[in-house]
Coordinates of C-alpha atoms in Angstrom, one line a residue:
X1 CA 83.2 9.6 -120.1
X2 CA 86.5 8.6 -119.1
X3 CA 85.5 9.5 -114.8
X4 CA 82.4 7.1 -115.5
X5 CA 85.1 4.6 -116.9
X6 CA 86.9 4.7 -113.9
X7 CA 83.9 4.2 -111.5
X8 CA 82.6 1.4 -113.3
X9 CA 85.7 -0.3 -113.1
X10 CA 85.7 0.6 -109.5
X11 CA 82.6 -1.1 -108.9
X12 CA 83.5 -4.4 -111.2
X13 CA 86.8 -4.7 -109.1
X14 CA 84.5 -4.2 -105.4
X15 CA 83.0 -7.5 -106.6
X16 CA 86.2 -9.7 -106.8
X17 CA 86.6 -10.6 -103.5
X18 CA 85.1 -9.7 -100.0
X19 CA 81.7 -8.2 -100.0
X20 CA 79.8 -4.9 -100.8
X21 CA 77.7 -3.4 -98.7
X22 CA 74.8 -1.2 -100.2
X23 CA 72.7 0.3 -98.3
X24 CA 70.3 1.8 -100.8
X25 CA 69.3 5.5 -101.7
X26 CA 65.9 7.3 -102.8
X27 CA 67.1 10.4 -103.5
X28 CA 70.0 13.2 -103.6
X29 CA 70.3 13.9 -100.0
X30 CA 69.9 9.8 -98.8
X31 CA 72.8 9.1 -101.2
X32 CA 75.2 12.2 -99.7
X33 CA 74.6 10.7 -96.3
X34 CA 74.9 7.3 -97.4
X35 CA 78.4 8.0 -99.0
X36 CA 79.2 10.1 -96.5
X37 CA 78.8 6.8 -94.0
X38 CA 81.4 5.2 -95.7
X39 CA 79.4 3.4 -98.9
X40 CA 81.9 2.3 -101.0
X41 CA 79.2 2.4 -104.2
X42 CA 75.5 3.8 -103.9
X43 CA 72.4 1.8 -105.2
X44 CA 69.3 3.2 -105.6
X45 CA 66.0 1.8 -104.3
X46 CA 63.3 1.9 -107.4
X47 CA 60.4 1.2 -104.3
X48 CA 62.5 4.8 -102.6
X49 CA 62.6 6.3 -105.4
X50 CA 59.3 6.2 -106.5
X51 CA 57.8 6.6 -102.8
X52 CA 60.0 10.0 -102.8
X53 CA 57.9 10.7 -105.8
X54 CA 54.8 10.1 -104.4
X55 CA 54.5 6.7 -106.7
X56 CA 54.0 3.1 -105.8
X57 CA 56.9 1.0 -106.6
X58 CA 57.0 -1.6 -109.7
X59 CA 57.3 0.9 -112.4
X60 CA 55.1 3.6 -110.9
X61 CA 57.9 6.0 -112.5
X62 CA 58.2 6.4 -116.4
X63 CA 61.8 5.6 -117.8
X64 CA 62.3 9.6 -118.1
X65 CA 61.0 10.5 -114.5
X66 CA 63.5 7.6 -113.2
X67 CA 66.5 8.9 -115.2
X68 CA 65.8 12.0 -114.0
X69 CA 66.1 11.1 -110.4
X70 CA 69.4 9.2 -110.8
X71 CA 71.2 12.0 -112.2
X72 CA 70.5 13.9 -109.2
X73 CA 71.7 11.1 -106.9
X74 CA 74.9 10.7 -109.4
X75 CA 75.5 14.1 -109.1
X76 CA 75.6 14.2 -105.6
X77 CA 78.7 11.6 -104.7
X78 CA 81.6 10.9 -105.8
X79 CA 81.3 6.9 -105.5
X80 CA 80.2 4.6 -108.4
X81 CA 76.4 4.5 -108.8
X82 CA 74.1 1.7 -109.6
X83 CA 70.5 2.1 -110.6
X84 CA 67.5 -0.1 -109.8
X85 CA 65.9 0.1 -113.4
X86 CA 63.2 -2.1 -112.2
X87 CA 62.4 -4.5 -115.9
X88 CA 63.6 -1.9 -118.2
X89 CA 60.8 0.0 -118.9
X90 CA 59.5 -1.9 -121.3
X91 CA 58.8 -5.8 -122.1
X92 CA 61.3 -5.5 -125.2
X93 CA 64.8 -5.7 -125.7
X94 CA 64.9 -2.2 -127.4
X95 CA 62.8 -0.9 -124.3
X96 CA 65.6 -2.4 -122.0
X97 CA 68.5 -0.7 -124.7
X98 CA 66.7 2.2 -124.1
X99 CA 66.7 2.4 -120.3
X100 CA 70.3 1.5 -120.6
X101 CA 71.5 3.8 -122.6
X102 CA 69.4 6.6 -120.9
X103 CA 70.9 5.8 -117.4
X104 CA 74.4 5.9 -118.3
X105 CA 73.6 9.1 -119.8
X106 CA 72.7 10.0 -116.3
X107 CA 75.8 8.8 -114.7
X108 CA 75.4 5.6 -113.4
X109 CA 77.9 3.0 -113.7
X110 CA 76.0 0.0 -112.6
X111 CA 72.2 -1.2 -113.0
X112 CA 69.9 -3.7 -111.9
X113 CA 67.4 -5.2 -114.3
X114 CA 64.7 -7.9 -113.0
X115 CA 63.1 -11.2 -114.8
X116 CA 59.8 -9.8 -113.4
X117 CA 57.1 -8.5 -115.7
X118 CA 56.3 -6.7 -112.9
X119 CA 54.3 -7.6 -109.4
X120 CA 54.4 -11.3 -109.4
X121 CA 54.0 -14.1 -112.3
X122 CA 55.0 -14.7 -114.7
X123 CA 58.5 -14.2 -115.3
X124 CA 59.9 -13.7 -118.1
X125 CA 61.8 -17.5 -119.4
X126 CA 65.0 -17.1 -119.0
X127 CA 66.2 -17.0 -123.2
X128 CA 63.7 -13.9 -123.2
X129 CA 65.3 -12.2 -120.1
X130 CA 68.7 -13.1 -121.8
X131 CA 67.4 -11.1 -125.1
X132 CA 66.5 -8.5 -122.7
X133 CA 70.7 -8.7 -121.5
X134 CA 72.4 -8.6 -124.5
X135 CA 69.9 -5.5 -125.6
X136 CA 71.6 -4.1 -122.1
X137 CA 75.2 -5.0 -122.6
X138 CA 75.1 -3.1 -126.6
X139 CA 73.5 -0.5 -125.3
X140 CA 75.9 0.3 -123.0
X141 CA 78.8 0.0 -125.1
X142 CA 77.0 1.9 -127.7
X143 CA 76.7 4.9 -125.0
X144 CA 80.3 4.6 -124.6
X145 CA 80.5 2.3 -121.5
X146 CA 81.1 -1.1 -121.7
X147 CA 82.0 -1.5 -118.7
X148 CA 78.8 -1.3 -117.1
X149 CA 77.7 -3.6 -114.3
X150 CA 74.8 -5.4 -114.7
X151 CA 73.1 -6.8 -112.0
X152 CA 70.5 -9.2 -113.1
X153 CA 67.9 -9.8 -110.7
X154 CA 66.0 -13.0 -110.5
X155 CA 62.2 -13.1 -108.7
X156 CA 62.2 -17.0 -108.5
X157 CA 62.3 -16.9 -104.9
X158 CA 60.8 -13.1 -104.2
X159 CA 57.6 -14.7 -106.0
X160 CA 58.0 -18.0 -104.8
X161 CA 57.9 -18.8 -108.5
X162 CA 57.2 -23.1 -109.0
X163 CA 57.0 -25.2 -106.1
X164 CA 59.6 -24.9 -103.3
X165 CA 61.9 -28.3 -104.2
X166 CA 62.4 -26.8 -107.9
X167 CA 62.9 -23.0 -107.4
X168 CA 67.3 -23.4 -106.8
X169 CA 67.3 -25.7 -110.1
X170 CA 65.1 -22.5 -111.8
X171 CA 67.8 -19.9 -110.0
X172 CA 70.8 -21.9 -112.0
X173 CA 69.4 -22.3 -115.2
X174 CA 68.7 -19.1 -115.4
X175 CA 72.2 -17.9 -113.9
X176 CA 73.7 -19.9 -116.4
X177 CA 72.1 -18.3 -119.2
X178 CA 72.1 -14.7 -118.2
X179 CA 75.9 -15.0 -118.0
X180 CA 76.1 -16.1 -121.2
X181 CA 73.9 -13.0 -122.2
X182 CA 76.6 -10.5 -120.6
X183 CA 75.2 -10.0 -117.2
X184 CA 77.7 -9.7 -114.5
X185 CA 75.8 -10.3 -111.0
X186 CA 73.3 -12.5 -109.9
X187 CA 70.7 -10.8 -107.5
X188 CA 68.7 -12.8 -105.9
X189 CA 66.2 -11.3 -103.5
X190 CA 63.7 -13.2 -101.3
X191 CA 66.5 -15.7 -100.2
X192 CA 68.4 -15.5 -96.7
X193 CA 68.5 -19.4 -95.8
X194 CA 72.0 -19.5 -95.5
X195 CA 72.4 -23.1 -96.8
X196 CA 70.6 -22.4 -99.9
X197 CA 72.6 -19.1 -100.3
X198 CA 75.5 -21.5 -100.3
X199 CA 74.5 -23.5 -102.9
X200 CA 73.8 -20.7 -105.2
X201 CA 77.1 -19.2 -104.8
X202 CA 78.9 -22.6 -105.1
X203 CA 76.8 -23.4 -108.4
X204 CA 76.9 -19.7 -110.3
X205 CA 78.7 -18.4 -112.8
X206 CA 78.5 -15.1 -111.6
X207 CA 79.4 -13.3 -108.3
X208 CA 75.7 -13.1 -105.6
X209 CA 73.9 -10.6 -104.4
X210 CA 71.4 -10.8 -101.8
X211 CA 68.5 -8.2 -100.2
X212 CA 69.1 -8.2 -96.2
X213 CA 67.5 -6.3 -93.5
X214 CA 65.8 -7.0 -89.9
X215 CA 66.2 -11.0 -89.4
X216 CA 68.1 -11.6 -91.9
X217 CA 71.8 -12.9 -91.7
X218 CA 74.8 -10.7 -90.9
X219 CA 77.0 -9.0 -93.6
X220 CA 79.6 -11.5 -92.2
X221 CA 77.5 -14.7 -92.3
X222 CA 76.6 -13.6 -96.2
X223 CA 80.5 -13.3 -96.5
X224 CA 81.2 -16.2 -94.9
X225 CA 79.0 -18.4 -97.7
X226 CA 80.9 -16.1 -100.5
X227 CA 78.3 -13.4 -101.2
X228 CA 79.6 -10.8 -102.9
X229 CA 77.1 -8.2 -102.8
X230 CA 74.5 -7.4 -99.9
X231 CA 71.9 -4.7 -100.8
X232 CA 69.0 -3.1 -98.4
X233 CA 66.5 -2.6 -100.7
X234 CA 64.0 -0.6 -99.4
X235 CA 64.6 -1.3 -96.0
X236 CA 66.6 2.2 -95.4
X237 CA 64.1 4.1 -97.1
X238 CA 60.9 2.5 -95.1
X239 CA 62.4 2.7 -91.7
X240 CA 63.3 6.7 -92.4
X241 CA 59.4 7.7 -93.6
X242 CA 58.6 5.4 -90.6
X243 CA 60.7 8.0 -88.7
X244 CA 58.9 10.5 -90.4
X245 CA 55.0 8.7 -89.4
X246 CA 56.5 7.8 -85.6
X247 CA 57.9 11.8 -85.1
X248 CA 54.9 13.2 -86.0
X249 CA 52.5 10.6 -84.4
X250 CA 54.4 11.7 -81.1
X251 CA 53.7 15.2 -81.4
X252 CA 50.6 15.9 -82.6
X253 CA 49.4 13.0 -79.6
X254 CA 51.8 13.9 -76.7
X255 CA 53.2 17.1 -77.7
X256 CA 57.0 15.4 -77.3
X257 CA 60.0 15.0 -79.3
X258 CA 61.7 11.7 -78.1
X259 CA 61.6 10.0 -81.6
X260 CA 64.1 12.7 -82.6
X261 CA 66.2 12.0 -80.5
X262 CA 70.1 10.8 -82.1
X263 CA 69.8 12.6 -85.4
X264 CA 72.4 14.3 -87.5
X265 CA 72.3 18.0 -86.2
X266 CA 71.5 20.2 -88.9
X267 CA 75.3 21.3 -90.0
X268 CA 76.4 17.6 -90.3
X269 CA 73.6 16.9 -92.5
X270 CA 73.7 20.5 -94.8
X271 CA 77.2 19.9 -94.8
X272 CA 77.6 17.2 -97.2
X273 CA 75.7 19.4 -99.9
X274 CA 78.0 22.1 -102.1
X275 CA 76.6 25.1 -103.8

């Protein structure tokens, strides 16, 4: 356990100061290539993950079949890696210990757990959601790491949870109370108005993390507002099966190639793999 001790101190010190980058994986070979790029830490995607599987995403895996996958994407690089565990698994605290203790297992260092029940409304109040936390953080040490990240992940604004004016005063209480609980990150996606950002950062306990991709702000402009943590989401994952549906599109209709054009040749990609 000690290597896994390490990494997970890696990835608490990448959120001091300056911000990470995570562009995020859906599999074995996304995450090689991802690292490979330069990530300084791998996420996965739960929505990759399970469209790699043929699932829908919002717990379309079980707990097992998404443990399963992340040990093949720790396995495959040598940076820390955090898992998208979705809501645990499970409404309970014990379902949530058991996710926990079940991913470290599988080597990540780092995991996200949402205040969603699942697609939409309700949440779960934030003192339930905190339960849910402190099941997390005593799991983790129980499995040896205490040291894991958590990134809690809050769906007020992904849901558009309340009405508009109230849904920053929602995001603070509950920040407020899920560090008390242990967590150690505050994701928040479904929010890219800078100003608001701003406000969050300025008003939580704990270090933000926002979902960017096309129209959103830069990396730098998050930075520049003190987020900590910018993730991808799905984003990589959708625009590569899009690849996938454009590439074949174009040659079974015009019998050309062009949307293959720029890709990894096939020993910078098979590289990155070892026996």
């Amino acid at each position: 356990m000690h290597g896994d001790k390490t990494k997970a101190s890696l990835l608490r010190d990448l959120h001091a100061d300056g911000v990470l980058v995570l562009p995020n994986a859906w599999d074995a070979g996304s995450a090689a290539l991802i690292a490979r790029a330069g990530a300084k830490a791998v996420a996965t995607s739960s929505g990759g993950v399970s469209w790699a599987a043929g699932r829908p995403d919002g717990q379309g895996l079980s707990r097992d079949e998404m443990v399963e996958r992340v040990r093949l994407i720790a396995a495959a690089v040598d940076v820390p890696v955090t898992a998208d565990v979705e809501g645990g698994y499970g409404h309970a605290p014990e379902d949530v210990a058991a996710t926990v203790e079940a991913i470290v297992g599988a080597g990540a260092v780092g995991v996200n757990i949402e205040d969603s029940r699942g697609r939409g409304v309700p949440l779960f109040t934030a003192e339930e959601q905190a339960a849910r936390l402190r099941a997390a953080r005593e799991a983790a040490a129980r499995a040896g790491l205490p040291e894991l990240v958590v990134n809690v992940r809050t769906d007020v604004y992904l849901f558009q949870v309340g009405e508009p004016e109230g849904r920053l005063d929602d995001v603070l209480a509950r920040a407020a109370v899920y560090a008390e609980a242990g967590a150690d990150c505050l994701f928040v996606p479904g929010l890219v108005d800078l100003d608001v950002v701003a406000a969050v950062v300025a008003a939580s306990p704990l270090p933000v993390n926002v979902m960017a991709g096309p129209g959103a702000p830069t990396v730098a402009e998050f930075e520049s507002v003190g987020v900590r943590r910018v993730s991808l989401g799905t984003a990589v994952a959708q625009a590569a099966y899009s690849l996938a549906h454009r590439a074949t599109e174009e040659a079974l209709t015009k019998g050309t190639y062009t949307e293959l054009d720029g890709a990894l040749d096939f020993g910078a990609v098979d590289g990155v793999f070892t026996r």
